PDB file of C-alpha atoms in Angstrom:
ATOM      1  CA  MET A   1      13.874  -2.029 -83.697  1.00  0.00           C
ATOM      2  CA  ALA A   2      14.613  -5.140 -85.776  1.00  0.00           C
ATOM      3  CA  GLN A   3      10.977  -6.242 -85.612  1.00  0.00           C
ATOM      4  CA  LEU A   4       9.739  -2.811 -86.728  1.00  0.00           C
ATOM      5  CA  ASP A   5      12.220  -2.739 -89.631  1.00  0.00           C
ATOM      6  CA  THR A   6      11.013  -6.191 -90.740  1.00  0.00           C
ATOM      7  CA  ILE A   7       7.366  -5.099 -90.656  1.00  0.00           C
ATOM      8  CA  LEU A   8       8.029  -1.896 -92.599  1.00  0.00           C
ATOM      9  CA  GLU A   9      10.094  -3.763 -95.201  1.00  0.00           C
ATOM     10  CA  GLU A  10       7.249  -6.228 -95.831  1.00  0.00           C
ATOM     11  CA  LEU A  11       4.858  -3.317 -96.196  1.00  0.00           C
ATOM     12  CA  GLY A  12       7.160  -1.742 -98.746  1.00  0.00           C
ATOM     13  CA  ILE A  13       7.531   1.457 -96.702  1.00  0.00           C
ATOM     14  CA  ALA A  14      10.815   0.795 -94.950  1.00  0.00           C
ATOM     15  CA  PRO A  15      13.165   3.790 -95.250  1.00  0.00           C
ATOM     16  CA  LEU A  16      16.245   3.220 -97.380  1.00  0.00           C
ATOM     17  CA  TRP A  17      19.257   5.089 -96.079  1.00  0.00           C
ATOM     18  CA  VAL A  18      21.784   6.817 -98.346  1.00  0.00           C
ATOM     19  CA  ARG A  19      25.093   8.032 -96.995  1.00  0.00           C
ATOM     20  CA  ARG A  20      25.613  11.664 -97.926  1.00  0.00           C
ATOM     21  CA  GLY A  21      27.932  12.014-100.878  1.00  0.00           C
ATOM     22  CA  ALA A  22      27.969   8.305-101.642  1.00  0.00           C
ATOM     23  CA  GLY A  23      26.249   6.344-104.365  1.00  0.00           C
ATOM     24  CA  HIS A  24      25.534   3.135-102.484  1.00  0.00           C
ATOM     25  CA  VAL A  25      22.516   2.333-100.359  1.00  0.00           C
ATOM     26  CA  HIS A  26      22.952   0.867 -96.885  1.00  0.00           C
ATOM     27  CA  ARG A  27      20.894   0.083 -93.803  1.00  0.00           C
ATOM     28  CA  PRO A  28      20.843   1.965 -90.496  1.00  0.00           C
ATOM     29  CA  GLY A  29      23.705   0.838 -88.283  1.00  0.00           C
ATOM     30  CA  ASP A  30      26.183   0.580 -91.181  1.00  0.00           C
ATOM     31  CA  ALA A  31      29.730   0.923 -89.858  1.00  0.00           C
ATOM     32  CA  GLN A  32      30.299   3.762 -92.326  1.00  0.00           C
ATOM     33  CA  GLY A  33      27.285   5.710 -91.024  1.00  0.00           C
ATOM     34  CA  ASP A  34      27.446   9.428 -91.846  1.00  0.00           C
ATOM     35  CA  ALA A  35      24.340  11.626 -91.846  1.00  0.00           C
ATOM     36  CA  LEU A  36      21.405   9.480 -93.029  1.00  0.00           C
ATOM     37  CA  PHE A  37      18.389  10.460 -95.117  1.00  0.00           C
ATOM     38  CA  PRO A  38      15.392   8.514 -96.344  1.00  0.00           C
ATOM     39  CA  ALA A  39      15.380   7.552-100.012  1.00  0.00           C
ATOM     40  CA  ARG A  40      13.848  10.407-101.974  1.00  0.00           C
ATOM     41  CA  ASP A  41      11.745   8.401-104.406  1.00  0.00           C
ATOM     42  CA  VAL A  42       9.693   6.701-101.688  1.00  0.00           C
ATOM     43  CA  MET A  43       9.398   9.718 -99.390  1.00  0.00           C
ATOM     44  CA  SER A  44       8.613  12.297-102.050  1.00  0.00           C
ATOM     45  CA  GLU A  45       6.040  10.079-103.753  1.00  0.00           C
ATOM     46  CA  ALA A  46       4.328   9.661-100.397  1.00  0.00           C
ATOM     47  CA  GLY A  47       4.218  13.437-100.013  1.00  0.00           C
ATOM     48  CA  ILE A  48       6.659  13.487 -97.078  1.00  0.00           C
ATOM     49  CA  ALA A  49       8.939  16.464 -96.601  1.00  0.00           C
ATOM     50  CA  LEU A  50      12.599  15.491 -96.559  1.00  0.00           C
ATOM     51  CA  PRO A  51      14.392  16.326 -93.279  1.00  0.00           C
ATOM     52  CA  SER A  52      17.433  18.563 -93.083  1.00  0.00           C
ATOM     53  CA  GLN A  53      18.839  16.745 -90.039  1.00  0.00           C
ATOM     54  CA  PRO A  54      19.723  13.079 -89.550  1.00  0.00           C
ATOM     55  CA  LEU A  55      16.875  10.895 -88.320  1.00  0.00           C
ATOM     56  CA  GLN A  56      16.687   7.424 -86.874  1.00  0.00           C
ATOM     57  CA  ALA A  57      14.531   4.797 -88.609  1.00  0.00           C
ATOM     58  CA  THR A  58      11.826   4.960 -85.936  1.00  0.00           C
ATOM     59  CA  ASP A  59      11.713   8.758 -86.184  1.00  0.00           C
ATOM     60  CA  VAL A  60      11.130   8.558 -89.924  1.00  0.00           C
ATOM     61  CA  THR A  61       8.341   6.024 -89.435  1.00  0.00           C
ATOM     62  CA  VAL A  62       6.508   8.236 -86.956  1.00  0.00           C
ATOM     63  CA  GLN A  63       7.106  11.364 -89.034  1.00  0.00           C
ATOM     64  CA  ALA A  64       5.949   9.598 -92.222  1.00  0.00           C
ATOM     65  CA  CYS A  65       2.716   8.519 -90.574  1.00  0.00           C
ATOM     66  CA  ASP A  66       2.051  11.780 -88.772  1.00  0.00           C
ATOM     67  CA  THR A  67       2.698  13.775 -91.951  1.00  0.00           C
ATOM     68  CA  GLN A  68      -0.120  11.878 -93.648  1.00  0.00           C
ATOM     69  CA  GLU A  69      -2.661  12.745 -90.943  1.00  0.00           C
ATOM     70  CA  SER A  70      -4.637  15.574 -92.492  1.00  0.00           C
ATOM     71  CA  ALA A  71      -8.036  17.146 -92.016  1.00  0.00           C
ATOM     72  CA  ALA A  72     -10.989  15.163 -93.312  1.00  0.00           C
ATOM     73  CA  HIS A  73     -12.345  16.100 -96.720  1.00  0.00           C
ATOM     74  CA  ALA A  74     -16.034  16.259 -97.379  1.00  0.00           C
ATOM     75  CA  PRO A  75     -17.299  12.934 -98.736  1.00  0.00           C
ATOM     76  CA  PRO A  76     -18.417  12.856-102.370  1.00  0.00           C
ATOM     77  CA  GLN A  77     -21.999  12.299-103.341  1.00  0.00           C
ATOM     78  CA  ALA A  78     -22.570   8.596-103.810  1.00  0.00           C
ATOM     79  CA  SER A  79     -24.041   7.622-107.147  1.00  0.00           C
ATOM     80  CA  HIS A  80     -26.835   5.125-107.773  1.00  0.00           C
ATOM     81  CA  THR A  81     -25.197   1.762-108.468  1.00  0.00           C
ATOM     82  CA  SER A  82     -25.797  -1.804-109.390  1.00  0.00           C
ATOM     83  CA  VAL A  83     -26.093  -2.561-105.675  1.00  0.00           C
ATOM     84  CA  GLU A  84     -28.905  -0.041-105.353  1.00  0.00           C
ATOM     85  CA  ALA A  85     -30.566  -1.532-108.424  1.00  0.00           C
ATOM     86  CA  ALA A  86     -30.267  -4.981-106.882  1.00  0.00           C
ATOM     87  CA  ARG A  87     -31.773  -3.697-103.659  1.00  0.00           C
ATOM     88  CA  SER A  88     -34.736  -2.344-105.603  1.00  0.00           C
ATOM     89  CA  ARG A  89     -35.180  -5.657-107.432  1.00  0.00           C
ATOM     90  CA  VAL A  90     -35.129  -7.603-104.187  1.00  0.00           C
ATOM     91  CA  GLU A  91     -37.666  -5.285-102.553  1.00  0.00           C
ATOM     92  CA  ALA A  92     -39.901  -5.463-105.626  1.00  0.00           C
ATOM     93  CA  THR A  93     -39.711  -9.248-105.581  1.00  0.00           C
ATOM     94  CA  ARG A  94     -40.590  -9.317-101.905  1.00  0.00           C
ATOM     95  CA  ALA A  95     -43.684  -7.228-102.613  1.00  0.00           C
ATOM     96  CA  GLU A  96     -44.639  -9.469-105.522  1.00  0.00           C
ATOM     97  CA  ASP A  97     -44.150 -12.605-103.437  1.00  0.00           C
ATOM     98  CA  SER A  98     -46.405 -11.327-100.693  1.00  0.00           C
ATOM     99  CA  ALA A  99     -49.189 -10.629-103.192  1.00  0.00           C
ATOM    100  CA  THR A 100     -48.907 -13.426-105.751  1.00  0.00           C
ATOM    101  CA  GLY A 101     -46.517 -15.969-104.314  1.00  0.00           C
ATOM    102  CA  PRO A 102     -42.807 -16.463-105.113  1.00  0.00           C
ATOM    103  CA  THR A 103     -41.639 -16.209-108.708  1.00  0.00           C
ATOM    104  CA  GLY A 104     -38.192 -16.748-110.149  1.00  0.00           C
ATOM    105  CA  GLU A 105     -34.949 -17.499-108.295  1.00  0.00           C
ATOM    106  CA  VAL A 106     -35.239 -14.609-105.830  1.00  0.00           C
ATOM    107  CA  GLY A 107     -38.774 -15.569-104.865  1.00  0.00           C
ATOM    108  CA  LYS A 108     -37.786 -19.215-104.462  1.00  0.00           C
ATOM    109  CA  ALA A 109     -34.921 -18.230-102.186  1.00  0.00           C
ATOM    110  CA  PHE A 110     -37.173 -16.227 -99.886  1.00  0.00           C
ATOM    111  CA  GLU A 111     -39.864 -18.931 -99.943  1.00  0.00           C
ATOM    112  CA  GLY A 112     -37.269 -21.534 -98.978  1.00  0.00           C
ATOM    113  CA  VAL A 113     -36.100 -19.419 -96.064  1.00  0.00           C
ATOM    114  CA  LYS A 114     -39.680 -18.874 -94.840  1.00  0.00           C
ATOM    115  CA  THR A 115     -40.521 -22.583 -95.107  1.00  0.00           C
ATOM    116  CA  ALA A 116     -37.375 -23.670 -93.270  1.00  0.00           C
ATOM    117  CA  ALA A 117     -37.887 -21.059 -90.568  1.00  0.00           C
ATOM    118  CA  ALA A 118     -41.494 -22.096 -90.035  1.00  0.00           C
ATOM    119  CA  SER A 119     -40.654 -25.765 -89.611  1.00  0.00           C
ATOM    120  CA  ALA A 120     -37.384 -25.527 -87.689  1.00  0.00           C
ATOM    121  CA  PRO A 121     -37.103 -25.657 -83.883  1.00  0.00           C
ATOM    122  CA  GLY A 122     -36.903 -22.169 -82.412  1.00  0.00           C
ATOM    123  CA  ALA A 123     -38.656 -20.661 -85.411  1.00  0.00           C
ATOM    124  CA  ALA A 124     -39.967 -17.768 -83.315  1.00  0.00           C
ATOM    125  CA  ALA A 125     -36.421 -16.742 -82.408  1.00  0.00           C
ATOM    126  CA  ASP A 126     -35.333 -16.936 -86.076  1.00  0.00           C
ATOM    127  CA  ALA A 127     -38.153 -14.572 -87.000  1.00  0.00           C
ATOM    128  CA  GLN A 128     -36.588 -11.810 -84.912  1.00  0.00           C
ATOM    129  CA  PRO A 129     -35.360  -8.977 -87.173  1.00  0.00           C
ATOM    130  CA  VAL A 130     -31.605  -8.837 -87.733  1.00  0.00           C
ATOM    131  CA  PRO A 131     -31.284  -5.304 -86.220  1.00  0.00           C
ATOM    132  CA  MET A 132     -32.525  -6.736 -82.897  1.00  0.00           C
ATOM    133  CA  LEU A 133     -30.102  -9.688 -82.670  1.00  0.00           C
ATOM    134  CA  ASP A 134     -27.306  -9.857 -80.104  1.00  0.00           C
ATOM    135  CA  TRP A 135     -23.906 -11.345 -80.945  1.00  0.00           C
ATOM    136  CA  ALA A 136     -24.842 -14.958 -80.217  1.00  0.00           C
ATOM    137  CA  ALA A 137     -28.100 -14.799 -82.161  1.00  0.00           C
ATOM    138  CA  LEU A 138     -26.446 -12.998 -85.067  1.00  0.00           C
ATOM    139  CA  LYS A 139     -23.698 -15.621 -85.332  1.00  0.00           C
ATOM    140  CA  ALA A 140     -26.295 -18.386 -85.303  1.00  0.00           C
ATOM    141  CA  ARG A 141     -28.373 -16.614 -87.956  1.00  0.00           C
ATOM    142  CA  VAL A 142     -25.373 -16.255 -90.252  1.00  0.00           C
ATOM    143  CA  ALA A 143     -24.296 -19.861 -89.697  1.00  0.00           C
ATOM    144  CA  GLY A 144     -27.686 -21.103 -90.875  1.00  0.00           C
ATOM    145  CA  CYS A 145     -28.324 -18.497 -93.561  1.00  0.00           C
ATOM    146  CA  THR A 146     -29.796 -19.684 -96.878  1.00  0.00           C
ATOM    147  CA  LEU A 147     -30.857 -16.331 -98.314  1.00  0.00           C
ATOM    148  CA  CYS A 148     -28.755 -16.787-101.455  1.00  0.00           C
ATOM    149  CA  ARG A 149     -27.321 -19.709-103.388  1.00  0.00           C
ATOM    150  CA  LEU A 150     -23.825 -19.214-101.988  1.00  0.00           C
ATOM    151  CA  CYS A 151     -24.981 -21.395 -99.097  1.00  0.00           C
ATOM    152  CA  GLU A 152     -25.094 -24.423-101.403  1.00  0.00           C
ATOM    153  CA  ARG A 153     -21.329 -24.697-101.884  1.00  0.00           C
ATOM    154  CA  ARG A 154     -19.823 -23.193 -98.758  1.00  0.00           C
ATOM    155  CA  THR A 155     -17.748 -25.179 -96.285  1.00  0.00           C
ATOM    156  CA  ASN A 156     -18.120 -22.617 -93.503  1.00  0.00           C
ATOM    157  CA  THR A 157     -19.690 -19.220 -93.145  1.00  0.00           C
ATOM    158  CA  VAL A 158     -17.118 -16.546 -92.305  1.00  0.00           C
ATOM    159  CA  PHE A 159     -18.789 -14.394 -89.708  1.00  0.00           C
ATOM    160  CA  GLY A 160     -15.972 -12.196 -88.457  1.00  0.00           C
ATOM    161  CA  VAL A 161     -13.293 -12.211 -85.806  1.00  0.00           C
ATOM    162  CA  GLY A 162     -11.794  -9.905 -83.225  1.00  0.00           C
ATOM    163  CA  ASP A 163     -12.607  -7.516 -80.405  1.00  0.00           C
ATOM    164  CA  GLU A 164     -16.375  -7.033 -80.341  1.00  0.00           C
ATOM    165  CA  THR A 165     -15.980  -3.575 -78.768  1.00  0.00           C
ATOM    166  CA  ALA A 166     -13.102  -2.461 -81.014  1.00  0.00           C
ATOM    167  CA  ASP A 167     -12.358   1.084 -82.156  1.00  0.00           C
ATOM    168  CA  TRP A 168     -11.069  -0.235 -85.488  1.00  0.00           C
ATOM    169  CA  MET A 169     -13.198  -2.256 -87.896  1.00  0.00           C
ATOM    170  CA  LEU A 170     -11.743  -3.678 -91.116  1.00  0.00           C
ATOM    171  CA  VAL A 171     -14.099  -4.844 -93.854  1.00  0.00           C
ATOM    172  CA  GLY A 172     -13.119  -6.977 -96.845  1.00  0.00           C
ATOM    173  CA  GLU A 173     -15.248  -8.152 -99.736  1.00  0.00           C
ATOM    174  CA  ALA A 174     -15.799 -11.927 -99.391  1.00  0.00           C
ATOM    175  CA  PRO A 175     -14.108 -15.095 -98.118  1.00  0.00           C
ATOM    176  CA  GLY A 176     -11.602 -16.896-100.292  1.00  0.00           C
ATOM    177  CA  GLU A 177     -10.764 -20.587-100.370  1.00  0.00           C
ATOM    178  CA  ASN A 178      -8.688 -20.573 -97.179  1.00  0.00           C
ATOM    179  CA  GLU A 179     -11.241 -18.468 -95.334  1.00  0.00           C
ATOM    180  CA  ASP A 180     -14.024 -20.828 -96.407  1.00  0.00           C
ATOM    181  CA  LYS A 181     -12.071 -23.795 -95.029  1.00  0.00           C
ATOM    182  CA  GLN A 182     -11.157 -22.162 -91.711  1.00  0.00           C
ATOM    183  CA  GLY A 183     -14.216 -19.985 -91.130  1.00  0.00           C
ATOM    184  CA  GLU A 184     -12.059 -16.929 -90.402  1.00  0.00           C
ATOM    185  CA  PRO A 185     -11.453 -13.805 -92.530  1.00  0.00           C
ATOM    186  CA  PHE A 186      -8.068 -12.876 -93.943  1.00  0.00           C
ATOM    187  CA  VAL A 187      -5.920 -15.970 -93.514  1.00  0.00           C
ATOM    188  CA  GLY A 188      -3.042 -17.060 -95.717  1.00  0.00           C
ATOM    189  CA  GLN A 189      -0.528 -14.636 -97.208  1.00  0.00           C
ATOM    190  CA  ALA A 190      -3.017 -11.772 -97.468  1.00  0.00           C
ATOM    191  CA  GLY A 191      -3.847 -12.243 -93.811  1.00  0.00           C
ATOM    192  CA  LYS A 192      -0.172 -12.145 -92.844  1.00  0.00           C
ATOM    193  CA  LEU A 193       0.282  -8.893 -94.715  1.00  0.00           C
ATOM    194  CA  LEU A 194      -2.812  -7.442 -93.043  1.00  0.00           C
ATOM    195  CA  ASP A 195      -1.395  -8.404 -89.636  1.00  0.00           C
ATOM    196  CA  ASN A 196       1.851  -6.601 -90.529  1.00  0.00           C
ATOM    197  CA  MET A 197      -0.107  -3.538 -91.609  1.00  0.00           C
ATOM    198  CA  LEU A 198      -1.826  -3.538 -88.228  1.00  0.00           C
ATOM    199  CA  ARG A 199       1.467  -3.982 -86.365  1.00  0.00           C
ATOM    200  CA  ALA A 200       2.867  -0.955 -88.169  1.00  0.00           C
ATOM    201  CA  LEU A 201       0.072   1.012 -86.461  1.00  0.00           C
ATOM    202  CA  GLN A 202       0.797  -0.739 -83.144  1.00  0.00           C
ATOM    203  CA  LEU A 203      -2.422  -2.741 -83.482  1.00  0.00           C
ATOM    204  CA  ARG A 204      -3.064  -6.453 -83.698  1.00  0.00           C
ATOM    205  CA  ARG A 205      -5.866  -8.772 -84.699  1.00  0.00           C
ATOM    206  CA  GLY A 206      -8.287  -9.305 -81.841  1.00  0.00           C
ATOM    207  CA  ASP A 207      -7.013  -6.378 -79.754  1.00  0.00           C
ATOM    208  CA  ASN A 208      -9.123  -3.270 -80.426  1.00  0.00           C
ATOM    209  CA  VAL A 209      -9.592  -4.554 -84.000  1.00  0.00           C
ATOM    210  CA  TYR A 210     -12.597  -6.359 -85.502  1.00  0.00           C
ATOM    211  CA  ILE A 211     -12.413  -7.903 -89.002  1.00  0.00           C
ATOM    212  CA  ALA A 212     -15.387  -8.846 -91.173  1.00  0.00           C
ATOM    213  CA  ASN A 213     -16.437  -9.204 -94.814  1.00  0.00           C
ATOM    214  CA  VAL A 214     -19.315  -7.826 -96.854  1.00  0.00           C
ATOM    215  CA  LEU A 215     -20.269 -11.412 -97.793  1.00  0.00           C
ATOM    216  CA  LYS A 216     -20.224 -14.220 -95.258  1.00  0.00           C
ATOM    217  CA  CYS A 217     -19.946 -17.050 -97.828  1.00  0.00           C
ATOM    218  CA  ARG A 218     -17.347 -17.683-100.522  1.00  0.00           C
ATOM    219  CA  PRO A 219     -18.422 -16.973-104.111  1.00  0.00           C
ATOM    220  CA  PRO A 220     -17.573 -19.930-106.407  1.00  0.00           C
ATOM    221  CA  GLY A 221     -14.083 -19.667-107.823  1.00  0.00           C
ATOM    222  CA  ASN A 222     -13.517 -16.467-105.819  1.00  0.00           C
ATOM    223  CA  ARG A 223     -15.535 -14.544-108.395  1.00  0.00           C
ATOM    224  CA  ASN A 224     -16.731 -11.017-107.654  1.00  0.00           C
ATOM    225  CA  PRO A 225     -19.806 -10.717-105.418  1.00  0.00           C
ATOM    226  CA  GLU A 226     -23.111 -10.327-107.247  1.00  0.00           C
ATOM    227  CA  PRO A 227     -25.253  -7.277-106.369  1.00  0.00           C
ATOM    228  CA  ASP A 228     -28.111  -9.465-105.122  1.00  0.00           C
ATOM    229  CA  GLU A 229     -25.720 -11.313-102.817  1.00  0.00           C
ATOM    230  CA  VAL A 230     -24.454  -8.050-101.362  1.00  0.00           C
ATOM    231  CA  VAL A 231     -28.014  -6.835-100.709  1.00  0.00           C
ATOM    232  CA  ARG A 232     -29.026 -10.034 -98.926  1.00  0.00           C
ATOM    233  CA  CYS A 233     -25.898 -10.168 -96.747  1.00  0.00           C
ATOM    234  CA  GLU A 234     -25.660  -6.475 -95.872  1.00  0.00           C
ATOM    235  CA  PRO A 235     -28.053  -6.573 -92.873  1.00  0.00           C
ATOM    236  CA  TYR A 236     -25.579  -8.864 -91.108  1.00  0.00           C
ATOM    237  CA  LEU A 237     -22.717  -6.404 -91.643  1.00  0.00           C
ATOM    238  CA  LYS A 238     -24.879  -3.475 -90.553  1.00  0.00           C
ATOM    239  CA  ARG A 239     -25.690  -5.281 -87.338  1.00  0.00           C
ATOM    240  CA  GLN A 240     -22.013  -6.061 -86.739  1.00  0.00           C
ATOM    241  CA  VAL A 241     -21.184  -2.373 -87.128  1.00  0.00           C
ATOM    242  CA  ALA A 242     -23.998  -1.441 -84.732  1.00  0.00           C
ATOM    243  CA  LEU A 243     -22.773  -3.935 -82.133  1.00  0.00           C
ATOM    244  CA  VAL A 244     -19.064  -3.084 -82.418  1.00  0.00           C
ATOM    245  CA  LYS A 245     -19.605   0.701 -82.539  1.00  0.00           C
ATOM    246  CA  PRO A 246     -16.174   1.361 -84.102  1.00  0.00           C
ATOM    247  CA  SER A 247     -14.528   4.761 -84.299  1.00  0.00           C
ATOM    248  CA  VAL A 248     -13.343   4.126 -87.862  1.00  0.00           C
ATOM    249  CA  ILE A 249     -13.944   1.564 -90.609  1.00  0.00           C
ATOM    250  CA  VAL A 250     -11.230   0.661 -93.121  1.00  0.00           C
ATOM    251  CA  ALA A 251     -12.683  -0.705 -96.372  1.00  0.00           C
ATOM    252  CA  LEU A 252     -10.181  -3.138 -97.890  1.00  0.00           C
ATOM    253  CA  GLY A 253     -10.445  -3.269-101.657  1.00  0.00           C
ATOM    254  CA  ARG A 254     -12.687  -1.948-104.405  1.00  0.00           C
ATOM    255  CA  PHE A 255     -15.680  -4.194-103.878  1.00  0.00           C
ATOM    256  CA  ALA A 256     -15.796  -3.631-100.137  1.00  0.00           C
ATOM    257  CA  ALA A 257     -15.595   0.127-100.694  1.00  0.00           C
ATOM    258  CA  GLN A 258     -18.242   0.151-103.422  1.00  0.00           C
ATOM    259  CA  SER A 259     -20.578  -2.029-101.369  1.00  0.00           C
ATOM    260  CA  LEU A 260     -20.281   0.086 -98.233  1.00  0.00           C
ATOM    261  CA  LEU A 261     -20.494   3.432 -99.998  1.00  0.00           C
ATOM    262  CA  LYS A 262     -23.114   2.468-102.597  1.00  0.00           C
ATOM    263  CA  THR A 263     -21.013   3.734-105.471  1.00  0.00           C
ATOM    264  CA  ASP A 264     -19.320   2.412-108.590  1.00  0.00           C
ATOM    265  CA  ALA A 265     -16.423   4.879-108.305  1.00  0.00           C
ATOM    266  CA  SER A 266     -12.864   3.628-108.700  1.00  0.00           C
ATOM    267  CA  ILE A 267     -10.738   2.958-105.655  1.00  0.00           C
ATOM    268  CA  ALA A 268      -8.316   5.655-106.820  1.00  0.00           C
ATOM    269  CA  SER A 269     -11.057   8.282-106.593  1.00  0.00           C
ATOM    270  CA  LEU A 270     -12.256   7.002-103.199  1.00  0.00           C
ATOM    271  CA  ARG A 271      -8.874   6.957-101.489  1.00  0.00           C
ATOM    272  CA  GLY A 272      -7.649   9.914 -99.479  1.00  0.00           C
ATOM    273  CA  ARG A 273     -11.136  10.988 -98.384  1.00  0.00           C
ATOM    274  CA  VAL A 274     -13.308  10.374 -95.369  1.00  0.00           C
ATOM    275  CA  HIS A 275     -16.592   8.669 -96.241  1.00  0.00           C
ATOM    276  CA  GLU A 276     -19.342   7.360 -93.978  1.00  0.00           C
ATOM    277  CA  TYR A 277     -21.229   4.116 -93.374  1.00  0.00           C
ATOM    278  CA  GLU A 278     -23.963   3.816 -90.742  1.00  0.00           C
ATOM    279  CA  GLY A 279     -22.679   6.993 -89.110  1.00  0.00           C
ATOM    280  CA  VAL A 280     -19.072   5.739 -88.902  1.00  0.00           C
ATOM    281  CA  PRO A 281     -16.149   7.320 -90.822  1.00  0.00           C
ATOM    282  CA  VAL A 282     -14.833   5.085 -93.617  1.00  0.00           C
ATOM    283  CA  ILE A 283     -11.335   5.133 -95.102  1.00  0.00           C
ATOM    284  CA  VAL A 284     -10.757   3.257 -98.356  1.00  0.00           C
ATOM    285  CA  THR A 285      -7.538   1.421 -99.123  1.00  0.00           C
ATOM    286  CA  TYR A 286      -6.250  -1.484-101.193  1.00  0.00           C
ATOM    287  CA  HIS A 287      -6.967  -5.126-100.406  1.00  0.00           C
ATOM    288  CA  PRO A 288      -3.908  -6.959 -99.000  1.00  0.00           C
ATOM    289  CA  ALA A 289      -4.165  -9.565-101.769  1.00  0.00           C
ATOM    290  CA  TYR A 290      -3.813  -6.762-104.323  1.00  0.00           C
ATOM    291  CA  LEU A 291      -0.809  -5.339-102.468  1.00  0.00           C
ATOM    292  CA  LEU A 292       0.913  -8.722-102.676  1.00  0.00           C
ATOM    293  CA  ARG A 293       0.739  -8.392-106.481  1.00  0.00           C
ATOM    294  CA  SER A 294       1.378  -4.637-106.647  1.00  0.00           C
ATOM    295  CA  LEU A 295       4.236  -3.827-104.324  1.00  0.00           C
ATOM    296  CA  HIS A 296       4.533  -0.275-105.644  1.00  0.00           C
ATOM    297  CA  ASP A 297       1.181   0.620-104.071  1.00  0.00           C
ATOM    298  CA  LYS A 298       2.118  -0.403-100.528  1.00  0.00           C
ATOM    299  CA  HIS A 299       3.194   3.115 -99.590  1.00  0.00           C
ATOM    300  CA  LYS A 300      -0.225   4.377-100.711  1.00  0.00           C
ATOM    301  CA  ALA A 301      -1.899   1.893 -98.382  1.00  0.00           C
ATOM    302  CA  TRP A 302       0.340   3.191 -95.598  1.00  0.00           C
ATOM    303  CA  SER A 303      -0.905   6.719 -96.278  1.00  0.00           C
ATOM    304  CA  ASP A 304      -4.493   5.465 -96.067  1.00  0.00           C
ATOM    305  CA  LEU A 305      -3.831   3.803 -92.723  1.00  0.00           C
ATOM    306  CA  CYS A 306      -2.265   6.990 -91.396  1.00  0.00           C
ATOM    307  CA  LEU A 307      -5.403   8.899 -92.403  1.00  0.00           C
ATOM    308  CA  ALA A 308      -7.514   6.314 -90.612  1.00  0.00           C
ATOM    309  CA  ARG A 309      -5.334   6.696 -87.522  1.00  0.00           C
ATOM    310  CA  ALA A 310      -5.817  10.452 -87.610  1.00  0.00           C
ATOM    311  CA  ILE A 311      -9.602  10.039 -87.768  1.00  0.00           C
ATOM    312  CA  HIS A 312      -9.494   7.527 -84.916  1.00  0.00           C
ATOM    313  CA  ARG A 313      -7.473   9.894 -82.744  1.00  0.00           C
ATOM    314  CA  LYS A 314      -9.776  12.781 -83.506  1.00  0.00           C
ATOM    315  CA  ARG A 315     -12.896  10.801 -82.569  1.00  0.00           C
ATOM    316  CA  THR A 316     -11.246   9.347 -79.468  1.00  0.00           C
ATOM    317  CA  VAL A 317     -10.384  12.822 -78.187  1.00  0.00           C
ATOM    318  CA  ALA A 318     -13.880  14.083 -79.022  1.00  0.00           C
ATOM    319  CA  HIS A 319     -15.444  11.309 -76.938  1.00  0.00           C
TER     320      HIS A 319
END
């Protein structure tokens, strides 16, 4: 019980108990315990019906999550975005390179990759298309990737971590400084919060959960990913999704959501709906780093996770 209360408090969704008829707030187990009710501001804002009978803390947690599990809404039509425009530019450059030779930075990048692949040992294996790679070959391909200039300043590529047959797949935008140093996604304070979010759903990193990023290399100064970088790195993520075969994907943050869904819509408009990526349902929520700065939005992230849990349960029963 104490561990669960600690997790929920850090997520900002722990129930606050108010003794009926009194003005002070106290925790469950208070010696003066009368009938207890969850604080109305948190529960009502989350859209949770207030109970008429006393509830224990664990009961409220389960009820709060189950109340959020609703039927899936139809996904909105994705608009054409800067990512799509970048994809078109890359494809056009590829066509131009094949006919006239490489031109500009994009052409030079592809020419460098082709030259290195042709001269390196095992070049035939490197020529295998990404959609045909197994886990070991995919990890090796990412580790040696030079398709964009992010490779020039990285310490480590950040491939992904977790259960390679997981039902749950979490996707962030790009590695930060700590991730670049350790070669693992979501470390540091944001990673600790993400682990607590998973524990609130009775999940944990590496156990039925796989975590990856849209980009495998850190952008300089933790800047936002460029559209061309997203286009070049996306085949790796697509292959990870195909290999994991998750029941649900949780997109963490605006850039991850926009990259997966090929849209420039705001995260507020994408939340609360069921989208799709490579045939897998996608739920959009806030990035843990954002939640560390915006504590008032933690209960919204909890609602998103409850929706993801509902989708997971539905697909698990169907299969």
